[in-house]
Coordinates of C-alpha atoms and ligand atoms in Angstrom, one line a residue:
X1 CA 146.0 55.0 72.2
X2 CA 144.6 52.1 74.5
X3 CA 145.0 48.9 74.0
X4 CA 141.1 48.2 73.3
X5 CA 141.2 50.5 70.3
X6 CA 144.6 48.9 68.6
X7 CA 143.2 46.0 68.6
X8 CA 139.8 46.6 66.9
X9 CA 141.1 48.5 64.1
X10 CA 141.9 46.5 61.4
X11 CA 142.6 48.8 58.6
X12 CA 144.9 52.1 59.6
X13 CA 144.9 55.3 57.4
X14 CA 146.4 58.0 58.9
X15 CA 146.6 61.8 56.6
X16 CA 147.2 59.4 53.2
X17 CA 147.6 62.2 50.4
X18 CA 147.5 61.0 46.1
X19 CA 148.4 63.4 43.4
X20 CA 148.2 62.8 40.2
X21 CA 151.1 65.1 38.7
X22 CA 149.1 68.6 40.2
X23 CA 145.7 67.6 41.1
X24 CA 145.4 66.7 44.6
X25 CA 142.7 63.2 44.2
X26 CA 143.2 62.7 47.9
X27 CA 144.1 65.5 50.2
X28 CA 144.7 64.2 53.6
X29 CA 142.4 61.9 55.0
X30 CA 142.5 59.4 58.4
X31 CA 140.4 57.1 59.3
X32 CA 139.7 53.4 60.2
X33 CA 138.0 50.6 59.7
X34 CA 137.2 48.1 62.6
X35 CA 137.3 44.3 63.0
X36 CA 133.8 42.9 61.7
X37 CA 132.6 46.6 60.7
X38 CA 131.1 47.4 57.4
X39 CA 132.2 51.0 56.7
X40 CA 130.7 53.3 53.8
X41 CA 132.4 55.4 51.8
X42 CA 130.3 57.8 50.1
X43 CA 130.8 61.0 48.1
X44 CA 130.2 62.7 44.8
X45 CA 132.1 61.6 41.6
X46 CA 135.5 62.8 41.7
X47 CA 135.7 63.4 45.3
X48 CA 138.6 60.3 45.5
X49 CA 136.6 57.6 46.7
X50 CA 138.6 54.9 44.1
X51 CA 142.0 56.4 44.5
X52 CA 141.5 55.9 48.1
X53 CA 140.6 52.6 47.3
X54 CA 143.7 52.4 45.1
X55 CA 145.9 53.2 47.5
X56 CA 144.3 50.7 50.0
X57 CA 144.9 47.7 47.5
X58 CA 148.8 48.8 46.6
X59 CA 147.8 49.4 43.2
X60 CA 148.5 53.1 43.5
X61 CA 151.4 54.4 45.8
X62 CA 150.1 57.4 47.7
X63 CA 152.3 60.6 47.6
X64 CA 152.7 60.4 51.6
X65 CA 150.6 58.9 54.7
X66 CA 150.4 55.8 55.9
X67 CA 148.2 52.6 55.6
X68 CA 147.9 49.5 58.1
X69 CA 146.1 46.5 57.7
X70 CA 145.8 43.9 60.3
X71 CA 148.6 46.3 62.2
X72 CA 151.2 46.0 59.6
X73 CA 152.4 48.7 57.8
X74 CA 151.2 47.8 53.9
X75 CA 154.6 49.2 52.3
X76 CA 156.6 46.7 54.4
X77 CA 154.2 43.7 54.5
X78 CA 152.8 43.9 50.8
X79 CA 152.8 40.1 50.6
X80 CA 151.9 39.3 53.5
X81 CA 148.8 41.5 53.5
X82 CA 148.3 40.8 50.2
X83 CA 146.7 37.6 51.4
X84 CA 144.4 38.7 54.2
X85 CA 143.0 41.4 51.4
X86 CA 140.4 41.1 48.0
X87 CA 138.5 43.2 46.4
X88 CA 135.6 44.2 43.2
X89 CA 136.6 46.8 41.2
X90 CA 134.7 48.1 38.3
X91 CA 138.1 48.8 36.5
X92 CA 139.6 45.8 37.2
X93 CA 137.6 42.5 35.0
X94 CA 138.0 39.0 35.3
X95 CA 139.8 37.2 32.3
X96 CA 137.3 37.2 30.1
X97 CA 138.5 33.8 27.9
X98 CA 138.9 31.7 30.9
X99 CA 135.0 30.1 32.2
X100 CA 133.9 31.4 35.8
X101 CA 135.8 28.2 37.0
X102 CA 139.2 28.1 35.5
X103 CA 139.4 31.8 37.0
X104 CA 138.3 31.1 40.2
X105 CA 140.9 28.4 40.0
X106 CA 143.6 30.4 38.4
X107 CA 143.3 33.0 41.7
X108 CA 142.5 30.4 44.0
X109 CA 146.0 29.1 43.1
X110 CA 147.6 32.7 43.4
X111 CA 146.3 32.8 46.4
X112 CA 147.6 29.2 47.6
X113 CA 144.5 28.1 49.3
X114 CA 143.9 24.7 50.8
X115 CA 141.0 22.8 49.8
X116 CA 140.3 25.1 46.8
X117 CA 137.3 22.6 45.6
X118 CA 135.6 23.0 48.4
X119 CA 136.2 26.5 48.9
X120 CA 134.8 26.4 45.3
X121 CA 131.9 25.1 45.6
X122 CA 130.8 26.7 48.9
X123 CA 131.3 29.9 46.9
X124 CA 129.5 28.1 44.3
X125 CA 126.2 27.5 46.0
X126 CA 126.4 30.7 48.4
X127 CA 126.0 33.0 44.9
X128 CA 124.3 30.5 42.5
X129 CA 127.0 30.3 40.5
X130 CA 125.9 26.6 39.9
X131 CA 125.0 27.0 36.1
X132 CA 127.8 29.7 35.6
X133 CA 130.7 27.6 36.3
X134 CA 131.1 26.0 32.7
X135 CA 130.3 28.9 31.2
X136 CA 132.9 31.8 29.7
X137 CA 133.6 34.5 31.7
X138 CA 133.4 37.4 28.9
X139 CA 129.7 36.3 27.7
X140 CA 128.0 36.6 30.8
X141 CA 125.2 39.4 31.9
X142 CA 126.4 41.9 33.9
X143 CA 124.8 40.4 37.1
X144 CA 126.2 37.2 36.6
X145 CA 129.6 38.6 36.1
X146 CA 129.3 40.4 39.5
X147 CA 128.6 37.3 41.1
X148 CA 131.1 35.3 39.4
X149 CA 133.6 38.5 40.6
X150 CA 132.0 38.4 44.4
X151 CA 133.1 34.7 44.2
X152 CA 136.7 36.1 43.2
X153 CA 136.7 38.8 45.5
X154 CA 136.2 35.6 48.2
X155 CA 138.2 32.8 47.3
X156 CA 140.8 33.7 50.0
X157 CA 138.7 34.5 52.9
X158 CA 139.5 37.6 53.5
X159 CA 139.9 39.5 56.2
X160 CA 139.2 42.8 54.7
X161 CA 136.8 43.3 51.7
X162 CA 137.3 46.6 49.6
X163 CA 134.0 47.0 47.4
X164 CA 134.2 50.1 44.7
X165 CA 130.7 50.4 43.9
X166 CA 129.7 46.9 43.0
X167 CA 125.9 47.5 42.4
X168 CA 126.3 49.7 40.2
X169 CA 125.3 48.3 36.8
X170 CA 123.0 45.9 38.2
X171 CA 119.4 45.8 38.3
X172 CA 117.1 46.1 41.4
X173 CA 116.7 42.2 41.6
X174 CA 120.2 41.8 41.7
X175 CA 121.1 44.3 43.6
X176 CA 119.1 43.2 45.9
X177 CA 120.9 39.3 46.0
X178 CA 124.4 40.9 46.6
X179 CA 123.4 42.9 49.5
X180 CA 121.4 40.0 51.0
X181 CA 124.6 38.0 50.2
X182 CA 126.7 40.6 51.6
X183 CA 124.6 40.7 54.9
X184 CA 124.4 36.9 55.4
X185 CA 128.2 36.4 54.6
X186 CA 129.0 38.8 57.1
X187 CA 127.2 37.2 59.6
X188 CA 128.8 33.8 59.6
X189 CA 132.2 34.9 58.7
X190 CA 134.5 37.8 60.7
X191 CA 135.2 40.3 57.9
X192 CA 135.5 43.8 57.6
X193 CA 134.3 45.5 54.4
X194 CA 135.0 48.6 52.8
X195 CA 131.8 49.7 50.7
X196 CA 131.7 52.5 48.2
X197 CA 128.3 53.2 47.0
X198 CA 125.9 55.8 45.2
X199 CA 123.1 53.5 46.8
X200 CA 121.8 55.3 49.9
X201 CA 119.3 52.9 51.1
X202 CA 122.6 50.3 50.0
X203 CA 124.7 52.1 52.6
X204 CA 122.0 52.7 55.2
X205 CA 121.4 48.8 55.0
X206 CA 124.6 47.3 55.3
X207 CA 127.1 50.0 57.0
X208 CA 127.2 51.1 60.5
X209 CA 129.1 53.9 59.8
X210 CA 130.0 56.4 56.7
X211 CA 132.5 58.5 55.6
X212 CA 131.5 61.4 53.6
X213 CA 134.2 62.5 51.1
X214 CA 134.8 65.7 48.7
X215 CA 137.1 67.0 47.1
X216 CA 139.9 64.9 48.5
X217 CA 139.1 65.5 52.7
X218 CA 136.7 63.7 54.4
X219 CA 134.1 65.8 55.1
X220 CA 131.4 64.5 57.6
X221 CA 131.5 61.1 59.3
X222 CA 129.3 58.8 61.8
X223 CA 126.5 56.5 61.9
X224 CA 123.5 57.1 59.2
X225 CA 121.4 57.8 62.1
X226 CA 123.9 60.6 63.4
X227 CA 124.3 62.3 59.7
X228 CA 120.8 62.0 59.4
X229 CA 119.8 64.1 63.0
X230 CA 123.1 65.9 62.2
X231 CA 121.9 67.9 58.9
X232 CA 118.3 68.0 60.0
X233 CA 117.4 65.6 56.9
X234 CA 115.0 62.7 56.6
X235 CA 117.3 60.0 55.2
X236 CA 121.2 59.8 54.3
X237 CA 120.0 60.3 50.3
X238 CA 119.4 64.1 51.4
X239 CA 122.1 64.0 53.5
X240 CA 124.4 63.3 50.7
X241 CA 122.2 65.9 48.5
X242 CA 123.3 68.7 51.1
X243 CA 126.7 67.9 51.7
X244 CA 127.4 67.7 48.1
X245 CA 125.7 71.0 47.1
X246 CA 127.4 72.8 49.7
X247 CA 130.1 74.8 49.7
X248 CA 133.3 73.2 50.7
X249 CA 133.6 74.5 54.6
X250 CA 136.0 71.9 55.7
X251 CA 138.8 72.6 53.1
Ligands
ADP301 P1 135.7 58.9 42.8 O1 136.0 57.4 42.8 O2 135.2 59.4 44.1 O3 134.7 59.2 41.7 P2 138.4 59.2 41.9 O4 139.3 58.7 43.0 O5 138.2 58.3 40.7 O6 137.0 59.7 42.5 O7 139.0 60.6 41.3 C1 139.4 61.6 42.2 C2 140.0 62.8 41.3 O8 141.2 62.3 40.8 C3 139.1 63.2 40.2 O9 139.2 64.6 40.0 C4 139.7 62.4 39.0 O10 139.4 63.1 37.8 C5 141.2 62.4 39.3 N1 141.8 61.2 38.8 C6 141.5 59.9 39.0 N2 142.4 59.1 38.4 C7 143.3 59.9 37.8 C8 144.4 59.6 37.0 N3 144.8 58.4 36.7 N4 145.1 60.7 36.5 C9 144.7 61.9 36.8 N5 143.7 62.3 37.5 C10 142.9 61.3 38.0
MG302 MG1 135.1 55.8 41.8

C-alpha cells in the first residue's frame, strides 16, 4: 500500500461481516471512503445498507472485520473517533420534548465544542433554522425536523458524515434544499460523507462514486458514469433496476 493511498482514505472497511443470530445482513464487504469524497451507497431494501451503517457508527458490533476511521482502528479508539464522526438516521429521532435549541445544545455539550453559540447560529442560518429554534422538537413537519437533525448531525464538525437515507420522507422542495445544502457545505468545509439513498438522480448529483450492494456483498462499484457505460443503461435509476433484478452472480 503506498503512502499516497493511506493517507486519502479516511474511512477503512476491510471484509466486515453482521449476523443477526443466522441471517448473514452483511457478508463480507471492503471498501473505503476518501478524504473530501462523497461516496453512495445504494442497493435494494434489505441488502444491509443500514447495518453497514450500524456497524460504521459502533452502534452495532460486527461479527468479524475491521473498521478505521481517520486510520484508527474504531474498536480501540471509540472515543476518540467518536468525536470526528455524526450522523442522520431515520431510526435514531431527536428528543422530541426538548425545542430544536436545547438539543442542539444538549449534543453540542456531549460533544464539548468551543464556541457552541456561534457554531449554533452558523448552523442556524446555513439551514434556516431561524424560526425553528424556539420551537419543540416533536411538533415539527417532517422537513423541518430533518433540518433541525442536519444541524445535529453537524454541531461537531465532522470529519466523516454517515447519511442513512435522509430524503426520504421529504418532499421535492425539500429535498431539493438538503442536497443544495449538502453540496455547498461540502465545498467550504473538508468532509467526507457517507450517503445512502433510493434517490438516483440524489446519488448521481452529489456522489462521485457508488457502491452497489445485495444481499450482504457488494456487488458493483465505480463512478455513475462507469456503471452507467458498464450495464449499457441510460442513467444509474436503470442501472439499479438491472442489478437488482438480476440474479445474484457475485455471491
Ligand atoms: P437496508 O438498510 O439495505 O434496507 P438492513 O441493513 O436494514 O438493509 O437489513 C439487512 C438484512 O438484515 C435484512 O434482511 C433485514 O431484514 C435484516 N435485519 C436488519 N436488522 C435486523 C435485526 N435487528 N435483527 C434481525 N435481522 C435484521
Ligand atoms: Mg436501511
Amino acid at each position: 500500500k503506498s503512502l499516497k493511498f493511506w493517507m486519502t482514505n479516511l474511512v477503512e472497511v476491510k471484509n466486515l461481516k453482521k449476523n443477526y443470530s443466522s441471517k448473514e445482513a452483511v457478508k463480507n464487504i471492503s471498501f473505503n471512503i476518501k478524504e473530501n469524497e462523497i461516496l453512495g451507497l445504494l442497493g435494494p431494501n434489505g441488502s444491509g445498507k443500514t447495518t453497514t451503517i450500524g456497524m460504521l457508527l459502533g452502534l452495532l458490533k460486527p461479527t468479524a472485520g475491521e473498521i478505521k476511521i481517520d486510520n484508527m482502528d474504531f474498536e480501540k479508539n471509540r472515543i476518540e473517533i467518536l468525536k470526528k464522526i455524526n450522523f442522520i438516521s431515520p431510526y435514531i429521532e431527536l428528543p422530541k420534548k426538548l425545542t430544536v435549541k436545547q438539543n442542539l445544545t444538549v449534543y453540542g455539550k456531549l460533544y464539548n465544542i468551543e464556541n457552541l453559540k456561534e457554531r449554533i447560529q452558523y448552523l442556524t442560518d446555513q439551514l434556516r433554522l431561524g424560526e425553528l429554534l424556539d420551537r419543540v422538537t416533536g411538533e415539527l413537519s417532517s422537513g423541518q425536523k430533518n433540518r433541525a437533525s442536519l444541524a445535529k448531525a453537524l454541531i461537531n464538525n465532522p470529519k466523516v458524515l454517515f447519511l442513512d437515507e435522509p430524503t426520504a420522507s421529504l418532499d421535492p422542495e425539500i429535498g431539493d434544499f438538503v442536497r443544495s445544502f449538502l453540496e455547498s457545505y461540502k465545498k467550504r468545509n473538508k468532509i467526507s460523507i457517507l450517503l445512502a439513498s433510493h434517490n438516483m438522480s440524489e446519488v448521481s448529483r452529489l456522489c462521485k462514486s457508488v457502491l452497489m450492494m445485495k444481499n450482504g456483498l457488494i456487488i458493483d462499484q465505480g463512478t455513475p458514469e462507469f456503471l452507467i457505460n458498464k450495464h449499457g443503461r441510460k442513467n444509474l435509476e436503470e442501472v439499479f433496476l438491472k442489478l437488482s433484478r438480476s440474479g445474484n452472480e457475485s455471491s
